[in-house]
Short mmCIF file of C-alpha atoms in Angstrom, two decimals:
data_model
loop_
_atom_site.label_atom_id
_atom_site.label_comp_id
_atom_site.label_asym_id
_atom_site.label_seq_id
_atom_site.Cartn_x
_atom_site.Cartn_y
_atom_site.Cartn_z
CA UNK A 25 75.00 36.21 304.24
CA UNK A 26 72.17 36.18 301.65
CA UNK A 27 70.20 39.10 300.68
CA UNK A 28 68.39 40.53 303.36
CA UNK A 29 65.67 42.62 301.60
CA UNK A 30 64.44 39.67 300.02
CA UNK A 31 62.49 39.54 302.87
CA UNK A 32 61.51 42.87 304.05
CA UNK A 33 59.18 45.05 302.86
CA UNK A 34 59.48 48.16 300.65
CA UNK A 35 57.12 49.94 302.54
CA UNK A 36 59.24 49.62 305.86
CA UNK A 37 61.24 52.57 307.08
CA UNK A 38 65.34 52.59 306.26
CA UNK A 39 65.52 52.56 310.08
CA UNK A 40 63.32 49.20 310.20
CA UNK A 41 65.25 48.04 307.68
CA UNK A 42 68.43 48.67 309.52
CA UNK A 43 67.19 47.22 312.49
CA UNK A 44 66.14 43.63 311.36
CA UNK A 45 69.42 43.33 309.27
CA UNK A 46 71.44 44.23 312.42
CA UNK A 47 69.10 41.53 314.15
CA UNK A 48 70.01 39.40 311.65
CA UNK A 49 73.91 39.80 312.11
CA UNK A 50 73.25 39.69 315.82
CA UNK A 51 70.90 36.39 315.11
CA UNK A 52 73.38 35.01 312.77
CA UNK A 53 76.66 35.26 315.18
CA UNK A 54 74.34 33.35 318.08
CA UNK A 55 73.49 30.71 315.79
CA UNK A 56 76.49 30.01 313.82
CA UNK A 57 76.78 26.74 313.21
CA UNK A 58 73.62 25.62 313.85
CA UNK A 59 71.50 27.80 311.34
CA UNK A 60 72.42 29.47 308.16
CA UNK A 61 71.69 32.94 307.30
CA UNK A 62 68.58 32.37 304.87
CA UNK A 63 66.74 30.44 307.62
CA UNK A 64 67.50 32.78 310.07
CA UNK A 65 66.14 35.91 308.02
CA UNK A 66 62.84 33.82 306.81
CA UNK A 67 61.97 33.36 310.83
CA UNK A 68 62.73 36.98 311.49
CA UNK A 69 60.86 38.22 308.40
CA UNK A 70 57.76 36.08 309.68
CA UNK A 71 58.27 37.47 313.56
CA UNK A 72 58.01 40.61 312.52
CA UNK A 73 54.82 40.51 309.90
CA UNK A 74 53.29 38.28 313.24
CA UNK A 75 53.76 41.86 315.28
CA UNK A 76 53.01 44.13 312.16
CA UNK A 77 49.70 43.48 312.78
CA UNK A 78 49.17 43.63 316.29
CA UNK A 79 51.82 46.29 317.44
CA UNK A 80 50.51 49.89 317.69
CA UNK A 81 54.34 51.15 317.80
CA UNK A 82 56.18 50.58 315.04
CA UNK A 83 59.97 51.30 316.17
CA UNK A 84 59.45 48.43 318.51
CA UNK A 85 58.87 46.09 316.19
CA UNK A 86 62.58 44.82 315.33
CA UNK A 87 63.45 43.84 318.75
CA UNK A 88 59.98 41.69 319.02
CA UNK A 89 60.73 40.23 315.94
CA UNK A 90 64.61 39.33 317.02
CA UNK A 91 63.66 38.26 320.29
CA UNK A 92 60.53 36.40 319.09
CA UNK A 93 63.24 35.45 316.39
CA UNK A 94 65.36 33.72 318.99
CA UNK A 95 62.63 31.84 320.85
CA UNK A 96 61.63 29.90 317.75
CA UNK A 97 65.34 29.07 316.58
CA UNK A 98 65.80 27.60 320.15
CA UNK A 99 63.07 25.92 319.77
CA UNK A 100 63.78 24.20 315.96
CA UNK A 101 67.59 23.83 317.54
CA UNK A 102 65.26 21.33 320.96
CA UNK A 103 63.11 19.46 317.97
CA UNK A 104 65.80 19.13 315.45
CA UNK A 105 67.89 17.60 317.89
CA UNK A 106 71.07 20.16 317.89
CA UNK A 107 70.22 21.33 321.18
CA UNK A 108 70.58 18.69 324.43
CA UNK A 109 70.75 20.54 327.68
CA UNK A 110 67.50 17.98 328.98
CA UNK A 111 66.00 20.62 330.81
CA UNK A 112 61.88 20.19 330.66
CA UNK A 113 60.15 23.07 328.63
CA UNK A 114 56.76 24.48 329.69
CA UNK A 115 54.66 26.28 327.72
CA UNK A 116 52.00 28.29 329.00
CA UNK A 117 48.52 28.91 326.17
CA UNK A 118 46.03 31.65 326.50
CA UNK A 119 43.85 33.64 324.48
CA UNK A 120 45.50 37.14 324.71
CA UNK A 121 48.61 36.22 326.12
CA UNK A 122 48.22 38.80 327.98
CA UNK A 123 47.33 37.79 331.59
CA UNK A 124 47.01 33.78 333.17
CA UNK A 125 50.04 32.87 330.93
CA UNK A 126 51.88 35.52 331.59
CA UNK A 127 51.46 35.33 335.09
CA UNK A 128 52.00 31.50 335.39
CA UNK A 129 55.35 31.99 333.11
CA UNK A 130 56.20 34.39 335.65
CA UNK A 131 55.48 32.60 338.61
CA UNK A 132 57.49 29.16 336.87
CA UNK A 133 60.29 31.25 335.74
CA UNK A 134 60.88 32.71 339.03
CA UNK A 135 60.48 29.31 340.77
CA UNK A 136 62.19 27.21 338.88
CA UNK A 137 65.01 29.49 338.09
CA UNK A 138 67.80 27.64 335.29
CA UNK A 139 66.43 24.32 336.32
CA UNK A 140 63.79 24.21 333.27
CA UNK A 141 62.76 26.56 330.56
CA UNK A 142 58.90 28.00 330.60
CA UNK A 143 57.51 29.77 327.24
CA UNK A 144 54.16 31.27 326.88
CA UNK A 145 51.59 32.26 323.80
CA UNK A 146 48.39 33.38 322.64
CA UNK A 147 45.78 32.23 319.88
CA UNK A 148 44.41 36.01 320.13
CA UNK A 149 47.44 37.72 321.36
CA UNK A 150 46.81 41.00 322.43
CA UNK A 151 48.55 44.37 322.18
CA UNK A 152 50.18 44.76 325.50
CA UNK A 153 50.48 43.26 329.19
CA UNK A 154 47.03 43.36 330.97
CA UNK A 155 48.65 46.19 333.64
CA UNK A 156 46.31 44.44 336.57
CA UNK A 157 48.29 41.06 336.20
CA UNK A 158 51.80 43.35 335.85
CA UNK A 159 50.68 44.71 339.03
CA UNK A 160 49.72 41.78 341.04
CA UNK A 161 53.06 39.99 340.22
CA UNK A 162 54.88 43.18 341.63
CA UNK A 163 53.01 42.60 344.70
CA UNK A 164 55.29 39.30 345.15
CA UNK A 165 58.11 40.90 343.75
CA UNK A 166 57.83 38.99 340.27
CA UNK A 167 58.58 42.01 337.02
CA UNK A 168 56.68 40.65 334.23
CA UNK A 169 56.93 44.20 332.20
CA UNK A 170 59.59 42.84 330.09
CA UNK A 171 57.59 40.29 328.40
CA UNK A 172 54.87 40.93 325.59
CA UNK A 173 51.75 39.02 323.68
CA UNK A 174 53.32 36.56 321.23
CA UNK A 175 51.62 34.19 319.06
CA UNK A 176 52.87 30.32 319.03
CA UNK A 177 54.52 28.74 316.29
CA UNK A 178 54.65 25.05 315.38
CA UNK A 179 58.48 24.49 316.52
CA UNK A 180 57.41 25.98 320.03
CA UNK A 181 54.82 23.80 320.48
CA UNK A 182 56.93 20.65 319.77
CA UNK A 183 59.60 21.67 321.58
CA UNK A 184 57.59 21.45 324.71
CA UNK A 185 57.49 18.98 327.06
CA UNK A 186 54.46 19.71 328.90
CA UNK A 187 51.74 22.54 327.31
CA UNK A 188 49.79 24.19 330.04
CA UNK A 189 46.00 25.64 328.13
CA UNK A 190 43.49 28.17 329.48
CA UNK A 191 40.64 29.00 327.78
CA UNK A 192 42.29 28.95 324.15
CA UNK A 193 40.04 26.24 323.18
CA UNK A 194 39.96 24.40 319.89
CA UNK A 195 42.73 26.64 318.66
CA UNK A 196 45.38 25.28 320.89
CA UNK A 197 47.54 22.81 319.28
CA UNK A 198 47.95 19.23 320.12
CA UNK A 199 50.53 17.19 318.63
CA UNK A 200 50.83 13.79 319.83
CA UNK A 201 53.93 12.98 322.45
CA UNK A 202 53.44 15.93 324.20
CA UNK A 203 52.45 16.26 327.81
CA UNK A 204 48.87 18.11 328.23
CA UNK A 205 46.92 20.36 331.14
CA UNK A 206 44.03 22.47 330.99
CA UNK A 207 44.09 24.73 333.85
CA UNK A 208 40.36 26.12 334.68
CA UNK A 209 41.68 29.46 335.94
CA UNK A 210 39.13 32.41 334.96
CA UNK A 211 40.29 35.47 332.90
CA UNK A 212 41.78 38.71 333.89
CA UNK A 213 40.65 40.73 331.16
CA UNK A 214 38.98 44.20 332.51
CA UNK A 215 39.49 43.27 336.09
CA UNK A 216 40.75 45.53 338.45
CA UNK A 217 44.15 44.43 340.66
CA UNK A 218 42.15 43.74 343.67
CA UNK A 219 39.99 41.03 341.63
CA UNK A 220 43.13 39.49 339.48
CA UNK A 221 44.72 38.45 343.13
CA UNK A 222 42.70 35.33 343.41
CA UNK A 223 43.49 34.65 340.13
CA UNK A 224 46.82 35.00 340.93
CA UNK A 225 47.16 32.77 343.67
CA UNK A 226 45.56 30.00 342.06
CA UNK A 227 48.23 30.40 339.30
CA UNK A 228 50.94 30.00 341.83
CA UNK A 229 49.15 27.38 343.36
CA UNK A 230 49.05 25.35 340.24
CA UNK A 231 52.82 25.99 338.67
CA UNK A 232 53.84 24.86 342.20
CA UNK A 233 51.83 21.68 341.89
CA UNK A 234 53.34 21.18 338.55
CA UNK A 235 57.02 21.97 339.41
CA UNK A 236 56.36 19.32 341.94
CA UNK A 237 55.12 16.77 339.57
CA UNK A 238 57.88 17.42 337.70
CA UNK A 239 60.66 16.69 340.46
CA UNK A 240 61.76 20.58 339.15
CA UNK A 241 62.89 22.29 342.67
CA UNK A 242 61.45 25.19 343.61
#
């Protein structure tokens, strides 16, 4: 494996740094074969300067960075052709990634199960989970509190098959080939549970519209 600190920073803790080069290893065993070590540490040394500046906790920032990391390698693996399981990929835009796209991802995810693979993103993204849209999906028993703001890369965005927008405007991405919906669906931000439920059910409304569209069984 090539020299890890190459890419870190001096200024990061010896725990960080211990961290992203046992996410590397970790990285590295996943994607033997496919990707090499020096790719793999440039995409986790640009995950985690992505977070740097958005997280508010620090010792967190490792595991975003591996598992953002691993999103974008599967990605590259879809667009560079070493990875052929033909399931469709959605990807859901917002803003803040931090409410309708999370919500949607969870409502696709727990729909559609294995059948098809949903990402989401954010031009803006925020610095946590807006707690009124965590809380509305627990009221139909769907746990997003395990996913987090992420920005979107180029390889995510060609990877996808169909990319679902709301409210992102000019700065979502549009590469030609690629399926496209803009979903009018208004914006949780600063709303209280009992005024992101609409919002919610139009969300489910409209991933279960798409799953139909795209024969995906719900």
């Amino acid at each position: 494996m090539t020299d890890a600190t190459a890419y870190y920073h001096p200024d990061l803790s010896v725990d960080q740094q211990l961290a992203l080069r046992t996410a590397a290893t970790r990285l590295a065993r996943e994607f033997d074969g496919t990707y090499g070590a020096e790719t793999i540490e440039r995409f986790l040394h640009t995950s985690y300067e992505q977070f740097a500046t958005l997280s508010s906790v620090p010792n967190f920032l490792p595991l975003l960075a591996e598992r953002f990391t691993r999103q974008r390698l599967h990605a590259l693996a879809r667009v560079e052709g070493h990875h052929h399981d033909g399931k469709t990929v959605v990807l859901f835009l917002c803003t803040h990634n931090a409410g309708r796209s999370q919500m949607a991802l969870g409502f696709f995810t727990h729909l559609a199960g294995d059948r098809a693979v949903a990402w989401s993103g954010g031009s803006e993204p925020g610095r946590e989970i807006n707690p009124a849209a965590v809380a509305a999906m627990a009221e139909r028993g769907i746990d997003i509190t395990g996913e987090y703001p992420k920005p979107w890369t180029d390889e995510i965005v060609r990877a996808a098959t169909v990319v679902v927008t709301m409210g992102c405007g000019d700065a979502c991405p549009v590469f030609p080939g690629t399926r496209y919906e803009n979903w009018d669906v208004d914006d949780p931000a600063g709303l209280d549970v009992t005024a992101v439920r609409p919002i919610r059910d139009e969300l489910e409304r409209r991933v279960r519209a798409l799953l139909d569209q795209l024969a995906i069984p719900a």
